[in-house]
């Protein structure tokens, strides 16, 4: 829930009926391993089907914790761990047992998914981290956006190193890795969809699809379409059927 003035909770629903499953819900109750303090606004959830756990990001509330790990594999939810890493406004991401969180103070925090121990923190110094930190599954890189900058960080295990950072895209959206292509898709504040080389961060091309700010794109691999919404209320589909070719020259279909 997202109540700025009250105690928030993770609500569990039966997918068949929509009825609430109070046993698997969680509000930091002492009976479920919590300390009874209120949870701040819940901003994102990530489920790990392999472990039966839910990871939640929140604002701080009565509790200073802003990342939560809750086991929902049984009939009753149980808190596994919680950590105070600063307010976060987007869901965490998970790769190889490491949880990644972007904070409103511009930090990327890596936590051990089993214990909640902070492995490292990287300060961008460029405003809040926008949306989700995208972990590449091709290498150890992480892709993210802040107010004016796109970043690629490399997780070395004990720390993060800067792979590249670029400001070529005005007020960039959160980037999306187009799997298997070595490219990133990013929405710009100038109404253009950009394609960047994931290794170097260099812009490979762009196409104007709307006016004003674009949101974070998504990608339909079946039809090879990049889908992106804009501040002007439009949604565009951009053909990426040329594979790894630059987006320059493709066209909005809607």
Short mmCIF file of C-alpha atoms in Angstrom, two decimals:
data_model
loop_
_atom_site.label_atom_id
_atom_site.label_comp_id
_atom_site.label_asym_id
_atom_site.label_seq_id
_atom_site.Cartn_x
_atom_site.Cartn_y
_atom_site.Cartn_z
CA UNK A 1 0.00 0.00 0.00
CA UNK A 2 0.99 3.66 -0.43
CA UNK A 3 -0.44 5.58 2.52
CA UNK A 4 1.89 8.51 3.31
CA UNK A 5 0.31 9.08 6.70
CA UNK A 6 -0.22 5.59 8.03
CA UNK A 7 1.11 2.08 8.37
CA UNK A 8 1.56 0.29 5.06
CA UNK A 9 1.45 -3.40 4.29
CA UNK A 10 2.11 -5.97 1.63
CA UNK A 11 -1.28 -7.38 0.68
CA UNK A 12 -1.55 -10.98 -0.53
CA UNK A 13 -4.48 -11.89 -2.79
CA UNK A 14 -5.77 -15.24 -3.97
CA UNK A 15 -5.26 -15.08 -7.76
CA UNK A 16 -8.34 -17.22 -8.41
CA UNK A 17 -10.82 -15.23 -6.32
CA UNK A 18 -9.17 -11.91 -5.48
CA UNK A 19 -9.84 -12.50 -1.79
CA UNK A 20 -7.21 -11.34 0.68
CA UNK A 21 -4.86 -13.91 2.20
CA UNK A 22 -4.08 -12.29 5.54
CA UNK A 23 -1.62 -15.02 6.48
CA UNK A 24 0.73 -14.26 3.61
CA UNK A 25 0.34 -10.50 3.93
CA UNK A 26 2.92 -8.53 5.89
CA UNK A 27 2.84 -5.30 7.91
CA UNK A 28 5.96 -5.79 10.06
CA UNK A 29 3.98 -7.61 12.73
CA UNK A 30 5.92 -9.09 15.63
CA UNK A 31 4.08 -12.38 15.02
CA UNK A 32 5.72 -12.50 11.59
CA UNK A 33 9.24 -11.62 12.68
CA UNK A 34 8.94 -7.82 12.49
CA UNK A 35 9.32 -5.25 15.25
CA UNK A 36 5.84 -3.75 15.04
CA UNK A 37 6.91 -0.37 13.65
CA UNK A 38 5.04 1.01 10.65
CA UNK A 39 6.30 0.53 7.10
CA UNK A 40 6.62 3.61 4.87
CA UNK A 41 5.09 3.92 1.41
CA UNK A 42 5.76 0.68 -0.47
CA UNK A 43 7.21 1.64 -3.85
CA UNK A 44 8.08 -1.66 -5.49
CA UNK A 45 7.88 -5.44 -5.18
CA UNK A 46 9.96 -8.23 -6.69
CA UNK A 47 9.09 -11.90 -6.37
CA UNK A 48 11.67 -14.69 -6.44
CA UNK A 49 9.79 -17.85 -7.38
CA UNK A 50 12.84 -20.04 -6.74
CA UNK A 51 12.95 -19.14 -3.04
CA UNK A 52 9.35 -18.13 -2.35
CA UNK A 53 10.49 -14.71 -1.20
CA UNK A 54 9.28 -11.18 -1.89
CA UNK A 55 11.62 -8.20 -1.89
CA UNK A 56 10.06 -4.80 -1.26
CA UNK A 57 11.42 -1.27 -1.50
CA UNK A 58 9.85 1.52 0.54
CA UNK A 59 10.18 5.01 1.88
CA UNK A 60 11.17 5.16 5.53
CA UNK A 61 8.23 5.33 7.94
CA UNK A 62 7.94 4.38 11.58
CA UNK A 63 10.69 1.93 10.65
CA UNK A 64 13.90 3.24 9.11
CA UNK A 65 14.11 0.12 6.94
CA UNK A 66 13.58 0.68 3.22
CA UNK A 67 14.36 -2.77 1.78
CA UNK A 68 12.50 -5.83 3.03
CA UNK A 69 12.79 -9.56 2.37
CA UNK A 70 9.70 -11.59 3.29
CA UNK A 71 9.30 -15.35 2.94
CA UNK A 72 5.82 -16.20 1.62
CA UNK A 73 6.46 -19.85 0.76
CA UNK A 74 4.38 -21.05 3.71
CA UNK A 75 0.90 -20.27 4.95
CA UNK A 76 2.20 -17.39 7.07
CA UNK A 77 4.59 -14.70 5.88
CA UNK A 78 7.84 -14.33 7.81
CA UNK A 79 10.34 -11.49 7.72
CA UNK A 80 13.77 -12.75 6.66
CA UNK A 81 15.58 -9.41 6.93
CA UNK A 82 15.20 -5.68 6.49
CA UNK A 83 17.78 -2.98 5.76
CA UNK A 84 17.92 0.81 5.95
CA UNK A 85 19.64 2.05 2.77
CA UNK A 86 17.69 5.26 2.10
CA UNK A 87 14.34 5.94 0.45
CA UNK A 88 13.74 4.15 -2.84
CA UNK A 89 10.98 4.79 -5.37
CA UNK A 90 11.33 1.74 -7.61
CA UNK A 91 11.38 -2.03 -7.23
CA UNK A 92 14.70 -3.77 -6.65
CA UNK A 93 16.33 -6.02 -9.22
CA UNK A 94 17.97 -9.39 -8.62
CA UNK A 95 20.89 -11.16 -10.26
CA UNK A 96 22.87 -14.16 -9.01
CA UNK A 97 21.94 -13.70 -5.36
CA UNK A 98 22.54 -9.94 -5.32
CA UNK A 99 19.77 -7.37 -4.90
CA UNK A 100 20.22 -3.93 -6.48
CA UNK A 101 18.39 -0.82 -5.26
CA UNK A 102 18.50 2.75 -6.55
CA UNK A 103 17.80 5.47 -3.99
CA UNK A 104 16.35 8.97 -4.09
CA UNK A 105 19.73 10.34 -3.03
CA UNK A 106 21.35 8.95 -6.18
CA UNK A 107 23.02 5.87 -4.75
CA UNK A 108 23.06 2.34 -6.10
CA UNK A 109 23.16 -0.20 -3.28
CA UNK A 110 24.01 -3.89 -3.69
CA UNK A 111 22.78 -6.23 -0.96
CA UNK A 112 23.19 -9.94 -0.35
CA UNK A 113 19.75 -11.32 -1.19
CA UNK A 114 19.95 -13.99 1.52
CA UNK A 115 21.11 -11.85 4.43
CA UNK A 116 20.48 -8.20 3.53
CA UNK A 117 24.14 -7.35 4.12
CA UNK A 118 25.24 -4.35 2.06
CA UNK A 119 28.02 -5.38 -0.31
CA UNK A 120 28.73 -1.95 -1.70
CA UNK A 121 27.26 1.50 -2.35
CA UNK A 122 27.96 3.70 -5.37
CA UNK A 123 27.10 7.42 -5.22
CA UNK A 124 26.26 8.98 -8.60
CA UNK A 125 25.89 12.56 -7.34
CA UNK A 126 23.34 13.36 -10.06
CA UNK A 127 19.92 13.25 -8.42
CA UNK A 128 17.60 10.30 -7.79
CA UNK A 129 18.08 6.98 -9.56
CA UNK A 130 15.21 6.69 -12.04
CA UNK A 131 13.15 3.51 -11.87
CA UNK A 132 14.84 0.12 -11.77
CA UNK A 133 18.58 -0.58 -11.88
CA UNK A 134 18.88 -2.92 -14.88
CA UNK A 135 21.34 -5.82 -14.37
CA UNK A 136 22.79 -7.21 -17.56
CA UNK A 137 22.66 -10.98 -17.86
CA UNK A 138 25.43 -10.95 -20.45
CA UNK A 139 28.09 -9.62 -18.06
CA UNK A 140 28.54 -7.99 -14.64
CA UNK A 141 27.29 -4.56 -15.71
CA UNK A 142 24.37 -2.55 -14.35
CA UNK A 143 22.55 0.11 -16.35
CA UNK A 144 20.69 3.05 -14.83
CA UNK A 145 19.68 6.67 -15.27
CA UNK A 146 19.79 9.69 -13.00
CA UNK A 147 18.65 13.27 -13.63
CA UNK A 148 20.96 14.02 -16.56
CA UNK A 149 23.16 10.96 -16.94
CA UNK A 150 23.11 7.37 -18.15
CA UNK A 151 25.44 5.00 -16.33
CA UNK A 152 27.02 1.58 -16.73
CA UNK A 153 28.55 0.23 -13.54
CA UNK A 154 30.45 -3.03 -13.19
CA UNK A 155 29.81 -5.12 -10.10
CA UNK A 156 33.21 -6.48 -9.06
CA UNK A 157 31.78 -8.31 -6.04
CA UNK A 158 33.10 -6.10 -3.26
CA UNK A 159 32.56 -2.77 -5.01
CA UNK A 160 31.26 -1.11 -8.16
CA UNK A 161 33.47 0.45 -10.80
CA UNK A 162 32.40 2.96 -13.41
CA UNK A 163 32.29 1.42 -16.88
CA UNK A 164 30.96 4.55 -18.57
CA UNK A 165 28.66 7.52 -18.05
CA UNK A 166 27.16 9.72 -20.77
CA UNK A 167 25.00 12.84 -20.94
CA UNK A 168 24.20 12.61 -24.66
CA UNK A 169 20.50 11.86 -24.04
CA UNK A 170 18.60 14.81 -22.53
CA UNK A 171 16.80 13.92 -19.27
CA UNK A 172 17.08 10.20 -20.02
CA UNK A 173 14.56 7.60 -18.98
CA UNK A 174 15.61 4.41 -17.29
CA UNK A 175 17.45 2.35 -19.95
CA UNK A 176 16.35 -1.02 -21.26
CA UNK A 177 18.84 -3.63 -22.42
CA UNK A 178 17.71 -5.30 -25.63
CA UNK A 179 18.90 -8.80 -24.82
CA UNK A 180 21.31 -10.36 -27.24
CA UNK A 181 21.84 -7.17 -29.23
CA UNK A 182 24.47 -5.35 -27.18
CA UNK A 183 22.27 -2.25 -27.28
CA UNK A 184 20.30 -0.12 -24.83
CA UNK A 185 17.03 1.68 -25.54
CA UNK A 186 16.41 5.01 -23.78
CA UNK A 187 13.65 7.60 -23.95
CA UNK A 188 14.79 11.23 -24.10
CA UNK A 189 13.33 14.52 -22.98
CA UNK A 190 13.33 15.69 -26.60
CA UNK A 191 10.73 13.17 -27.76
CA UNK A 192 13.31 10.82 -29.28
CA UNK A 193 13.94 7.14 -28.70
CA UNK A 194 17.69 6.53 -28.53
CA UNK A 195 19.77 3.41 -29.08
CA UNK A 196 23.16 3.19 -27.35
CA UNK A 197 26.02 0.75 -27.55
CA UNK A 198 25.94 -1.09 -24.22
CA UNK A 199 29.72 -1.54 -24.16
CA UNK A 200 30.75 2.05 -24.85
CA UNK A 201 27.66 4.15 -24.14
CA UNK A 202 27.90 5.86 -27.52
CA UNK A 203 24.66 6.83 -29.25
CA UNK A 204 24.06 4.63 -32.30
CA UNK A 205 20.98 6.47 -33.52
CA UNK A 206 17.68 8.06 -32.57
CA UNK A 207 14.19 8.51 -33.92
CA UNK A 208 11.63 11.20 -33.06
CA UNK A 209 8.36 9.63 -31.96
CA UNK A 210 6.56 12.33 -29.93
CA UNK A 211 6.89 15.73 -28.32
CA UNK A 212 8.18 16.16 -24.80
CA UNK A 213 9.58 13.59 -22.40
CA UNK A 214 9.53 9.89 -23.27
CA UNK A 215 9.12 7.27 -20.58
CA UNK A 216 11.08 4.06 -20.16
CA UNK A 217 10.70 1.86 -23.24
CA UNK A 218 9.74 -1.79 -23.28
CA UNK A 219 10.56 -4.35 -25.94
CA UNK A 220 8.46 -7.06 -27.58
CA UNK A 221 10.98 -9.60 -28.83
CA UNK A 222 8.31 -11.59 -30.71
CA UNK A 223 7.42 -8.72 -33.02
CA UNK A 224 10.73 -6.83 -32.66
CA UNK A 225 8.94 -3.69 -31.52
CA UNK A 226 10.10 -1.11 -29.01
CA UNK A 227 7.11 0.41 -27.21
CA UNK A 228 7.36 3.79 -25.54
CA UNK A 229 4.94 6.25 -23.99
CA UNK A 230 5.32 10.02 -24.07
CA UNK A 231 4.41 13.06 -22.02
CA UNK A 232 1.98 14.14 -24.74
CA UNK A 233 -0.17 11.07 -24.07
CA UNK A 234 0.88 9.05 -27.10
CA UNK A 235 2.28 5.53 -27.27
CA UNK A 236 4.56 4.62 -30.17
CA UNK A 237 5.78 1.31 -31.53
CA UNK A 238 9.15 1.41 -33.26
CA UNK A 239 10.27 -1.45 -35.46
CA UNK A 240 13.62 -2.93 -34.46
CA UNK A 241 13.49 -5.70 -37.06
CA UNK A 242 16.91 -4.76 -38.39
CA UNK A 243 18.37 -6.38 -35.27
CA UNK A 244 21.47 -4.58 -34.06
CA UNK A 245 21.27 -1.84 -36.70
CA UNK A 246 20.88 1.74 -35.42
CA UNK A 247 17.32 2.91 -34.83
CA UNK A 248 17.92 5.79 -37.23
CA UNK A 249 15.70 5.13 -40.23
CA UNK A 250 13.02 3.08 -38.47
CA UNK A 251 9.62 4.65 -38.01
CA UNK A 252 6.74 4.84 -35.52
CA UNK A 253 4.01 2.37 -36.49
CA UNK A 254 1.23 3.99 -34.44
#
